[in-house]
Amino acid sequence: MIRYLGGRLAQSAIVVVGVSVIVFASLHLAGDPVALMLPPDASYQDMQRYRHLLGFDEPMPEQYLQYAIKALHGNFGTSIRYNLPAVPLMLEHLPATASLAAAALTWSTVAGVVIGIYAALHRGGAVDYAARILALAGQAIPVFWLGPMLILYFSVQRGWFPTGGFGLGAHLVLPAVTLGAYYLAIVIRLMRTSVLASLQQDHVRTARAKGLAPRRIIIRHVLRNSWLPVISMLGLQAGSVMGGAVVTEVVFAWPGLGRLAAQAISGRDFPLVQAIVLFSAIVFVLVNLTADVVYMVADPRIRYS
Amino acid sequence: MLGDRLTRRRFLRQSSFALAGASFSMLPWTAGESAPVRGGTLTIARPVDSISLDPYRDSSAPGAWVYGLIYDSLVTLSPAMKVQPGLASSWRVLSPSKVRFFLRRDVRFHDGTPCNAAAIKFTFDRTFNAKSPGIWASFAGPIKGATVVDDYTVDVESTEPFAPLLLSMAVVHGGMVSPDAVRKQGDAFGRHPVGTGPFKFVEWVPNDHITLERNDAYWGPKAYLDRIVFRIIPEEEARVIALRTGEVDMVLLPPLTALPALQRDPNYIVYSTTGTRTVFIACTLTQPPMDDVRVRRALMLATDRKSIVDNIVGPAGVLANDMMAPNIFGYAPVHLDKLYPHDVKRAAALLEQAGFKPGQGGVLERGGVPLTLTMMSSRGRYPKDAEISQAFQAQMHDIGIRVDLQIPEYAVVFSALRAPTLTVHLMLSAWGNITGDADHTLVTTGRSDQAPPRGWNAFRYFNPAYDKVVDQARTSVNPAERKTLYAQAQQMLARDLPYFPIYNMNNIAVAHSYVKGFVPHPVEYVLPVGPVWLQK
């Protein structure tokens, strides 16, 4: 187990290094940020001096090496746009995105699991139809439409929630609902399908035949087998939710990492983009590693070696 | 910035001239002026956050809107484009390259330190040094720096005679910073700004809001408002919704489509004033056939600018009939509508003179080479920029010119604009005058030595006669003579047509009708909400 984890961590490190190389290369191929950084009247000499100051006149492998050495020492560079260290800048936008992602994933997972199970157990019933429509709609409705519609009804007409801005109370409700709708749809579908599949299994039929209480059958025998797809889905989505939050953050004026990243990219703020992408890659890798470990807890038959 | 009631009335009278061209101006004081009320919070929604609240660093309008309230400049530019006293109560022009400023003696920074001649010199030293100049230095031309004469007198000098020196002191980017706070905060000063202005910094939650509070110790007329909160709402429709639900009191850069409804509604006031920015289609004179003035004139004649402005630009601007906006000192009318009325036949005749004949597929050609022009345009950088480029493309098609239009993201457009060589024939671009003096438009975008990467003469307009005229105007101390020289320069531009002016941009804001005392400013970097009060 320890050996397995060690191996996985080593693999993860390779992934992160790979990501850093790709991001570095693609950013530097996209163009030189110096023109955007300097004031309009900057002279050609100024631009050259700045290029030199920032090391943009070195060969790219040399630049990457410099960057990697500094990064290993915990220095991810200074944001060109804000002239502040990139990592603190990123970290100050993290709580907003983390709270939004956590709220969206939590409610959508809980609701999705409950609805999915109920729909599977009452297959063909009214709830099942409603759940299937919900699952279809949740995946098909884009965030940039759902968000404004929720704002129009709940904020403008009813006045229940603010139209946007950051806060952990009423401010969080509509963005979390909007962002979570997509994941709700996925969880409902997965849960419904896998519960349906489990219900066909021999051991479930045996459990029924020996007269176990239906509640006990569902919790002990059906659910344990139906969890796994949802867990692996969450592992994949928890990483992508950071990126998927960009549109939600724009619609609800939410001061998160997604908007910071979008601004950094359009402003050619290389150090900031690199820090954010690298950070997201690390989160993604760690969440997936955690998902694999949770697998073992959820299903004792799974053993890695 | 803050005027007592008398000065406000006076400058409103003056500003009515500047506002005359605005298509949406509803003048707040016509609706029965009431006595200002003290207290309350003004919440303003804007699309993007400031980069920094240090004028040294942030050249963006969203930055300047906020720090313009925190800092004072030596002098200020009123919405009527007149220089008014600021930290300097008076000044004397000693020579064309030297102005002496007499400072107020009762001014302290928000941290309690005195704002004296040494403090003023600190901002100048910080900004006008060759090693790491500040934003202000990039458009304050040949300014060298300030010298202390006595505790409350400074001389500002330029390396060469520089007539716009005084106007260059009146920009928001020239706000005076607390030397003490800059030394203590270092790079973090932009997040913890300390100035002398009518409002003090309270907090900044990045990408969410910035809060300012009233400076009770302000040297000038104190603000009526307790607080001003700048919120960031990126979606333009969401900004209007927040206005309607009452979450914000004022919206900057509102969506154009929402304006007619807001204008009809008595609960809101749409403020609009024609700014100092002209949006134009630029020609690259080094790229044949754009080097041929007949071709440029033909393109201009074939462009239905009035239709573009009426049908596409709408309330975002007014038709530009001259080479720059009328509110800039040195403006002279050149009547482009009379010089180049929309006339397809004249355009075709000029192209024929230039040697173009109908070729395959209706595209004109010369020597077997089809008349195909490349054009670059931004989208969303200026109101309706991409739409204008597309309409222009269609109008050129009608006279047999093929325009290959590319609309990349703005960073690419910007890089192309700043590069030593520009390979496209045409570019949709704009120039916003910051100082209110023709020098900042005519020299920076037209003098031969200002071709990128040094300056903004992206047209590569090289005309020694023009250079001579704008240089003479820069060094003259006689305003009447300067106006005559600038008129000559604008006539040269109208004749040579390095660019086709399309519209002068309006600066637009929408507020609840209980927001009183706001007068929009022609310079887009200035947001005069300091004197505002709430009549709830």
mmCIF file of N, CA and C in Angstrom, chain A residues 30 32 35-44 46-47 49-50 80-84 89 92-93 148 151-152 155-156 161-166 171 249-256 259-260 263 265-268, chain B residues 47-52 57 59 130-135 137-139 187-188 191 204-208 231-235 238 241-242 244-245 247 409-412 414-415 418 420 431 444 450 453-456:
data_model
loop_
_atom_site.group_PDB
_atom_site.id
_atom_site.type_symbol
_atom_site.label_atom_id
_atom_site.label_comp_id
_atom_site.label_asym_id
_atom_site.label_seq_id
_atom_site.Cartn_x
_atom_site.Cartn_y
_atom_site.Cartn_z
ATOM 1 N N ALA A 30 3.105 31.834 -27.566
ATOM 2 C CA ALA A 30 1.951 32.683 -27.881
ATOM 3 C C ALA A 30 2.336 34.142 -28.042
ATOM 4 N N ASP A 32 5.102 37.689 -26.848
ATOM 5 C CA ASP A 32 5.938 38.384 -25.892
ATOM 6 C C ASP A 32 5.082 39.352 -25.071
ATOM 7 N N ALA A 35 5.341 44.014 -24.722
ATOM 8 C CA ALA A 35 4.617 45.101 -25.385
ATOM 9 C C ALA A 35 3.392 45.517 -24.580
ATOM 10 N N LEU A 36 2.765 44.540 -23.911
ATOM 11 C CA LEU A 36 1.568 44.855 -23.143
ATOM 12 C C LEU A 36 1.896 45.460 -21.785
ATOM 13 N N MET A 37 3.107 45.205 -21.307
ATOM 14 C CA MET A 37 3.429 45.615 -19.950
ATOM 15 C C MET A 37 3.853 47.056 -19.851
ATOM 16 N N LEU A 38 4.525 47.522 -20.887
ATOM 17 C CA LEU A 38 5.133 48.840 -20.779
ATOM 18 C C LEU A 38 4.153 49.930 -21.171
ATOM 19 N N PRO A 39 4.362 51.129 -20.637
ATOM 20 C CA PRO A 39 3.476 52.234 -20.987
ATOM 21 C C PRO A 39 3.558 52.535 -22.475
ATOM 22 N N PRO A 40 2.525 53.152 -23.014
ATOM 23 C CA PRO A 40 2.421 53.395 -24.451
ATOM 24 C C PRO A 40 3.661 54.027 -25.068
ATOM 25 N N ASP A 41 4.312 54.947 -24.355
ATOM 26 C CA ASP A 41 5.409 55.657 -24.984
ATOM 27 C C ASP A 41 6.774 55.004 -24.790
ATOM 28 N N ALA A 42 6.800 53.801 -24.270
ATOM 29 C CA ALA A 42 8.081 53.155 -23.987
ATOM 30 C C ALA A 42 8.912 53.057 -25.261
ATOM 31 N N SER A 43 10.176 53.298 -25.137
ATOM 32 C CA SER A 43 11.032 53.253 -26.314
ATOM 33 C C SER A 43 11.434 51.807 -26.614
ATOM 34 N N TYR A 44 11.979 51.617 -27.804
ATOM 35 C CA TYR A 44 12.425 50.285 -28.199
ATOM 36 C C TYR A 44 13.513 49.796 -27.246
ATOM 37 N N ASP A 46 13.788 50.631 -24.115
ATOM 38 C CA ASP A 46 13.115 50.239 -22.874
ATOM 39 C C ASP A 46 12.611 48.802 -22.981
ATOM 40 N N MET A 47 11.995 48.519 -24.132
ATOM 41 C CA MET A 47 11.418 47.187 -24.314
ATOM 42 C C MET A 47 12.507 46.134 -24.273
ATOM 43 N N ARG A 49 15.363 46.376 -22.804
ATOM 44 C CA ARG A 49 15.910 46.291 -21.457
ATOM 45 C C ARG A 49 14.981 45.449 -20.573
ATOM 46 N N TYR A 50 13.687 45.667 -20.752
ATOM 47 C CA TYR A 50 12.716 44.913 -19.970
ATOM 48 C C TYR A 50 12.771 43.431 -20.298
ATOM 49 N N ILE A 80 3.211 39.947 -13.720
ATOM 50 C CA ILE A 80 3.616 41.093 -14.515
ATOM 51 C C ILE A 80 2.588 42.210 -14.390
ATOM 52 N N ARG A 81 1.317 41.825 -14.397
ATOM 53 C CA ARG A 81 0.244 42.812 -14.366
ATOM 54 C C ARG A 81 0.156 43.528 -13.020
ATOM 55 N N TYR A 82 0.231 42.756 -11.941
ATOM 56 C CA TYR A 82 0.014 43.357 -10.627
ATOM 57 C C TYR A 82 1.311 43.726 -9.920
ATOM 58 N N ASN A 83 2.445 43.245 -10.442
ATOM 59 C CA ASN A 83 3.731 43.452 -9.805
ATOM 60 C C ASN A 83 3.728 42.957 -8.362
ATOM 61 N N LEU A 84 3.041 41.854 -8.119
ATOM 62 C CA LEU A 84 3.002 41.228 -6.799
ATOM 63 C C LEU A 84 3.364 39.760 -6.999
ATOM 64 N N LEU A 89 -1.015 36.052 -4.658
ATOM 65 C CA LEU A 89 -2.102 36.598 -5.473
ATOM 66 C C LEU A 89 -3.129 35.515 -5.790
ATOM 67 N N GLU A 92 -5.038 34.360 -2.652
ATOM 68 C CA GLU A 92 -6.093 35.238 -2.140
ATOM 69 C C GLU A 92 -7.389 35.061 -2.937
ATOM 70 N N HIS A 93 -7.282 34.499 -4.159
ATOM 71 C CA HIS A 93 -8.495 34.217 -4.924
ATOM 72 C C HIS A 93 -9.007 32.795 -4.694
ATOM 73 N N PRO A 148 -28.200 33.593 -15.373
ATOM 74 C CA PRO A 148 -29.043 34.786 -15.490
ATOM 75 C C PRO A 148 -30.529 34.511 -15.225
ATOM 76 N N ILE A 151 -31.012 34.438 -11.609
ATOM 77 C CA ILE A 151 -30.914 35.817 -11.099
ATOM 78 C C ILE A 151 -32.225 36.554 -11.359
ATOM 79 N N LEU A 152 -32.739 36.406 -12.587
ATOM 80 C CA LEU A 152 -33.961 37.135 -12.937
ATOM 81 C C LEU A 152 -35.111 36.736 -12.008
ATOM 82 N N SER A 155 -33.573 36.754 -7.773
ATOM 83 C CA SER A 155 -33.023 38.021 -7.273
ATOM 84 C C SER A 155 -33.898 39.202 -7.653
ATOM 85 N N VAL A 156 -34.254 39.263 -8.951
ATOM 86 C CA VAL A 156 -34.972 40.444 -9.413
ATOM 87 C C VAL A 156 -36.442 40.366 -9.015
ATOM 88 N N PHE A 161 -32.255 36.601 -3.090
ATOM 89 C CA PHE A 161 -30.791 36.520 -3.060
ATOM 90 C C PHE A 161 -30.196 37.718 -3.800
ATOM 91 N N PRO A 162 -28.975 38.107 -3.427
ATOM 92 C CA PRO A 162 -28.307 39.171 -4.194
ATOM 93 C C PRO A 162 -27.969 38.690 -5.611
ATOM 94 N N THR A 163 -27.832 39.612 -6.545
ATOM 95 C CA THR A 163 -27.577 39.222 -7.935
ATOM 96 C C THR A 163 -26.136 38.770 -8.155
ATOM 97 N N GLY A 164 -25.260 39.102 -7.234
ATOM 98 C CA GLY A 164 -23.875 38.687 -7.420
ATOM 99 C C GLY A 164 -23.020 39.214 -6.296
ATOM 100 N N GLY A 165 -21.731 38.926 -6.389
ATOM 101 C CA GLY A 165 -20.802 39.362 -5.353
ATOM 102 C C GLY A 165 -20.469 38.216 -4.426
ATOM 103 N N PHE A 166 -19.446 38.454 -3.591
ATOM 104 C CA PHE A 166 -18.924 37.375 -2.769
ATOM 105 C C PHE A 166 -19.512 37.397 -1.362
ATOM 106 N N HIS A 171 -25.202 35.014 -0.676
ATOM 107 C CA HIS A 171 -24.484 35.230 -1.939
ATOM 108 C C HIS A 171 -24.108 33.912 -2.612
ATOM 109 N N GLU A 249 -18.343 32.225 -12.265
ATOM 110 C CA GLU A 249 -17.713 33.356 -11.577
ATOM 111 C C GLU A 249 -17.966 34.666 -12.306
ATOM 112 N N VAL A 250 -17.978 34.606 -13.633
ATOM 113 C CA VAL A 250 -18.243 35.834 -14.389
ATOM 114 C C VAL A 250 -19.698 36.249 -14.225
ATOM 115 N N VAL A 251 -20.623 35.276 -14.375
ATOM 116 C CA VAL A 251 -22.053 35.594 -14.295
ATOM 117 C C VAL A 251 -22.403 36.194 -12.933
ATOM 118 N N PHE A 252 -21.832 35.626 -11.870
ATOM 119 C CA PHE A 252 -22.203 36.072 -10.531
ATOM 120 C C PHE A 252 -21.176 37.015 -9.906
ATOM 121 N N ALA A 253 -20.280 37.560 -10.714
ATOM 122 C CA ALA A 253 -19.267 38.488 -10.197
ATOM 123 C C ALA A 253 -18.566 37.899 -8.983
ATOM 124 N N TRP A 254 -18.215 36.627 -9.077
ATOM 125 C CA TRP A 254 -17.594 35.907 -7.968
ATOM 126 C C TRP A 254 -16.070 36.042 -8.075
ATOM 127 N N PRO A 255 -15.407 36.562 -7.043
ATOM 128 C CA PRO A 255 -13.982 36.901 -7.205
ATOM 129 C C PRO A 255 -13.043 35.706 -7.087
ATOM 130 N N GLY A 256 -13.184 34.738 -7.964
ATOM 131 C CA GLY A 256 -12.434 33.493 -7.815
ATOM 132 C C GLY A 256 -11.227 33.356 -8.729
ATOM 133 N N ARG A 259 -11.654 33.635 -12.794
ATOM 134 C CA ARG A 259 -11.593 34.961 -13.406
ATOM 135 C C ARG A 259 -10.167 35.493 -13.410
ATOM 136 N N LEU A 260 -9.460 35.212 -12.316
ATOM 137 C CA LEU A 260 -8.060 35.650 -12.253
ATOM 138 C C LEU A 260 -7.269 35.012 -13.391
ATOM 139 N N GLN A 263 -8.153 36.570 -16.791
ATOM 140 C CA GLN A 263 -7.514 37.875 -16.947
ATOM 141 C C GLN A 263 -6.020 37.722 -17.209
ATOM 142 N N ILE A 265 -4.481 35.247 -18.580
ATOM 143 C CA ILE A 265 -4.207 34.734 -19.923
ATOM 144 C C ILE A 265 -4.344 35.856 -20.942
ATOM 145 N N SER A 266 -5.427 36.624 -20.882
ATOM 146 C CA SER A 266 -5.610 37.661 -21.902
ATOM 147 C C SER A 266 -4.582 38.781 -21.729
ATOM 148 N N GLY A 267 -4.037 38.938 -20.523
ATOM 149 C CA GLY A 267 -3.030 39.969 -20.317
ATOM 150 C C GLY A 267 -1.610 39.449 -20.483
ATOM 151 N N ARG A 268 -1.456 38.193 -20.933
ATOM 152 C CA ARG A 268 -0.123 37.605 -21.103
ATOM 153 C C ARG A 268 0.700 37.677 -19.818
ATOM 154 N N PRO B 47 -16.945 46.931 -14.856
ATOM 155 C CA PRO B 47 -16.704 45.578 -15.364
ATOM 156 C C PRO B 47 -15.414 44.921 -14.884
ATOM 157 N N VAL B 48 -14.362 45.702 -14.675
ATOM 158 C CA VAL B 48 -13.090 45.069 -14.302
ATOM 159 C C VAL B 48 -12.482 45.761 -13.097
ATOM 160 N N ASP B 49 -11.613 45.040 -12.438
ATOM 161 C CA ASP B 49 -10.954 45.534 -11.247
ATOM 162 C C ASP B 49 -9.802 46.474 -11.622
ATOM 163 N N SER B 50 -9.380 47.260 -10.653
ATOM 164 C CA SER B 50 -8.160 48.039 -10.826
ATOM 165 C C SER B 50 -6.987 47.062 -10.810
ATOM 166 N N ILE B 51 -5.885 47.471 -11.432
ATOM 167 C CA ILE B 51 -4.681 46.650 -11.358
ATOM 168 C C ILE B 51 -3.920 47.010 -10.094
ATOM 169 N N SER B 52 -3.847 48.311 -9.852
ATOM 170 C CA SER B 52 -3.126 48.813 -8.700
ATOM 171 C C SER B 52 -3.738 50.170 -8.363
ATOM 172 N N ARG B 57 1.755 52.959 -11.384
ATOM 173 C CA ARG B 57 1.712 51.651 -12.009
ATOM 174 C C ARG B 57 0.501 51.393 -12.897
ATOM 175 N N SER B 59 -2.244 52.280 -15.530
ATOM 176 C CA SER B 59 -2.642 53.233 -16.557
ATOM 177 C C SER B 59 -4.084 53.013 -16.981
ATOM 178 N N ALA B 130 14.779 58.050 -15.514
ATOM 179 C CA ALA B 130 14.991 57.297 -16.738
ATOM 180 C C ALA B 130 14.988 55.787 -16.493
ATOM 181 N N LYS B 131 15.380 55.385 -15.285
ATOM 182 C CA LYS B 131 15.546 53.964 -15.014
ATOM 183 C C LYS B 131 14.215 53.219 -14.955
ATOM 184 N N SER B 132 13.276 53.731 -14.169
ATOM 185 C CA SER B 132 11.977 53.063 -14.083
ATOM 186 C C SER B 132 10.882 54.118 -13.986
ATOM 187 N N PRO B 133 10.558 54.696 -15.152
ATOM 188 C CA PRO B 133 9.564 55.772 -15.153
ATOM 189 C C PRO B 133 8.161 55.248 -14.856
ATOM 190 N N GLY B 134 7.339 56.108 -14.277
ATOM 191 C CA GLY B 134 5.952 55.754 -14.008
ATOM 192 C C GLY B 134 5.078 55.998 -15.217
ATOM 193 N N ILE B 135 3.813 55.562 -15.113
ATOM 194 C CA ILE B 135 2.856 55.718 -16.206
ATOM 195 C C ILE B 135 2.743 57.176 -16.661
ATOM 196 N N ALA B 137 4.832 59.514 -16.751
ATOM 197 C CA ALA B 137 5.944 59.973 -17.588
ATOM 198 C C ALA B 137 5.721 59.614 -19.053
ATOM 199 N N SER B 138 4.919 58.577 -19.298
ATOM 200 C CA SER B 138 4.767 58.116 -20.676
ATOM 201 C C SER B 138 3.955 59.090 -21.520
ATOM 202 N N PHE B 139 3.168 59.966 -20.895
ATOM 203 C CA PHE B 139 2.491 60.958 -21.737
ATOM 204 C C PHE B 139 2.713 62.381 -21.242
ATOM 205 N N ASP B 187 6.468 47.664 -2.712
ATOM 206 C CA ASP B 187 5.612 47.213 -3.813
ATOM 207 C C ASP B 187 4.155 47.086 -3.403
ATOM 208 N N ALA B 188 3.890 46.942 -2.102
ATOM 209 C CA ALA B 188 2.509 46.765 -1.642
ATOM 210 C C ALA B 188 1.761 48.091 -1.573
ATOM 211 N N ARG B 191 -1.641 48.420 -3.057
ATOM 212 C CA ARG B 191 -2.757 47.810 -2.326
ATOM 213 C C ARG B 191 -3.094 48.590 -1.056
ATOM 214 N N TRP B 204 -9.691 46.498 -0.039
ATOM 215 C CA TRP B 204 -9.755 46.028 -1.422
ATOM 216 C C TRP B 204 -9.822 44.510 -1.387
ATOM 217 N N VAL B 205 -10.953 43.956 -1.774
ATOM 218 C CA VAL B 205 -11.062 42.510 -1.963
ATOM 219 C C VAL B 205 -10.940 42.285 -3.468
ATOM 220 N N PRO B 206 -9.788 41.769 -3.913
ATOM 221 C CA PRO B 206 -9.519 41.714 -5.361
ATOM 222 C C PRO B 206 -10.637 41.033 -6.139
ATOM 223 N N ASN B 207 -10.972 41.626 -7.255
ATOM 224 C CA ASN B 207 -12.022 41.139 -8.149
ATOM 225 C C ASN B 207 -13.403 41.151 -7.522
ATOM 226 N N ASP B 208 -13.563 41.762 -6.335
ATOM 227 C CA ASP B 208 -14.894 41.867 -5.744
ATOM 228 C C ASP B 208 -15.255 43.335 -5.500
ATOM 229 N N ARG B 231 -17.819 48.128 -6.999
ATOM 230 C CA ARG B 231 -17.971 46.684 -7.157
ATOM 231 C C ARG B 231 -17.608 46.271 -8.572
ATOM 232 N N ILE B 232 -17.127 45.037 -8.707
ATOM 233 C CA ILE B 232 -16.820 44.530 -10.039
ATOM 234 C C ILE B 232 -17.927 43.568 -10.455
ATOM 235 N N ILE B 233 -18.606 43.898 -11.549
ATOM 236 C CA ILE B 233 -19.613 43.003 -12.119
ATOM 237 C C ILE B 233 -19.278 42.864 -13.598
ATOM 238 N N PRO B 234 -18.648 41.739 -13.983
ATOM 239 C CA PRO B 234 -18.129 41.636 -15.351
ATOM 240 C C PRO B 234 -19.214 41.627 -16.426
ATOM 241 N N GLU B 235 -20.352 40.980 -16.149
ATOM 242 C CA GLU B 235 -21.414 40.876 -17.148
ATOM 243 C C GLU B 235 -22.166 42.189 -17.264
ATOM 244 N N ALA B 238 -25.738 42.005 -16.101
ATOM 245 C CA ALA B 238 -25.793 41.844 -14.647
ATOM 246 C C ALA B 238 -25.588 43.176 -13.941
ATOM 247 N N ILE B 241 -28.964 44.786 -13.997
ATOM 248 C CA ILE B 241 -29.863 44.105 -13.053
ATOM 249 C C ILE B 241 -29.559 44.555 -11.626
ATOM 250 N N ALA B 242 -28.273 44.643 -11.291
ATOM 251 C CA ALA B 242 -27.894 45.080 -9.944
ATOM 252 C C ALA B 242 -28.344 46.519 -9.695
ATOM 253 N N ARG B 244 -31.099 47.795 -11.069
ATOM 254 C CA ARG B 244 -32.549 47.731 -10.897
ATOM 255 C C ARG B 244 -32.949 47.184 -9.537
ATOM 256 N N THR B 245 -32.179 46.225 -9.017
ATOM 257 C CA THR B 245 -32.530 45.679 -7.701
ATOM 258 C C THR B 245 -32.058 46.608 -6.579
ATOM 259 N N GLU B 247 -28.954 47.128 -5.710
ATOM 260 C CA GLU B 247 -27.684 46.726 -5.097
ATOM 261 C C GLU B 247 -26.580 47.716 -5.410
ATOM 262 N N GLU B 409 -7.679 38.133 -30.653
ATOM 263 C CA GLU B 409 -7.846 38.694 -29.314
ATOM 264 C C GLU B 409 -6.995 39.949 -29.180
ATOM 265 N N TYR B 410 -7.353 40.806 -28.205
ATOM 266 C CA TYR B 410 -6.761 42.126 -28.182
ATOM 267 C C TYR B 410 -5.247 42.116 -27.991
ATOM 268 N N ALA B 411 -4.744 41.136 -27.230
ATOM 269 C CA ALA B 411 -3.295 41.097 -27.000
ATOM 270 C C ALA B 411 -2.537 41.011 -28.329
ATOM 271 N N VAL B 412 -3.104 40.304 -29.295
ATOM 272 C CA VAL B 412 -2.464 40.174 -30.605
ATOM 273 C C VAL B 412 -2.529 41.501 -31.356
ATOM 274 N N PHE B 414 -2.751 44.415 -30.053
ATOM 275 C CA PHE B 414 -1.861 45.350 -29.360
ATOM 276 C C PHE B 414 -0.406 45.108 -29.749
ATOM 277 N N SER B 415 -0.012 43.833 -29.765
ATOM 278 C CA SER B 415 1.370 43.515 -30.135
ATOM 279 C C SER B 415 1.665 44.001 -31.546
ATOM 280 N N ARG B 418 2.278 47.693 -31.607
ATOM 281 C CA ARG B 418 3.523 48.128 -30.982
ATOM 282 C C ARG B 418 4.761 47.640 -31.717
ATOM 283 N N PRO B 420 7.755 46.941 -34.474
ATOM 284 C CA PRO B 420 8.502 47.846 -35.353
ATOM 285 C C PRO B 420 7.980 47.848 -36.786
ATOM 286 N N TRP B 431 -7.622 56.528 -30.567
ATOM 287 C CA TRP B 431 -6.696 57.287 -29.736
ATOM 288 C C TRP B 431 -7.491 58.126 -28.753
ATOM 289 N N THR B 444 2.012 62.499 -30.606
ATOM 290 C CA THR B 444 2.191 61.082 -30.266
ATOM 291 C C THR B 444 1.723 60.151 -31.370
ATOM 292 N N GLN B 450 7.661 59.137 -34.042
ATOM 293 C CA GLN B 450 6.786 58.421 -33.113
ATOM 294 C C GLN B 450 6.261 57.096 -33.678
ATOM 295 N N PRO B 453 8.249 50.969 -32.432
ATOM 296 C CA PRO B 453 7.776 50.799 -31.062
ATOM 297 C C PRO B 453 7.902 52.042 -30.189
ATOM 298 N N ARG B 454 8.446 53.150 -30.701
ATOM 299 C CA ARG B 454 8.634 54.288 -29.813
ATOM 300 C C ARG B 454 7.306 54.950 -29.431
ATOM 301 N N GLY B 455 6.524 55.308 -30.420
ATOM 302 C CA GLY B 455 5.285 56.032 -30.144
ATOM 303 C C GLY B 455 4.087 55.336 -30.752
ATOM 304 N N TRP B 456 3.083 56.119 -31.123
ATOM 305 C CA TRP B 456 1.833 55.531 -31.603
ATOM 306 C C TRP B 456 1.517 55.938 -33.026
#
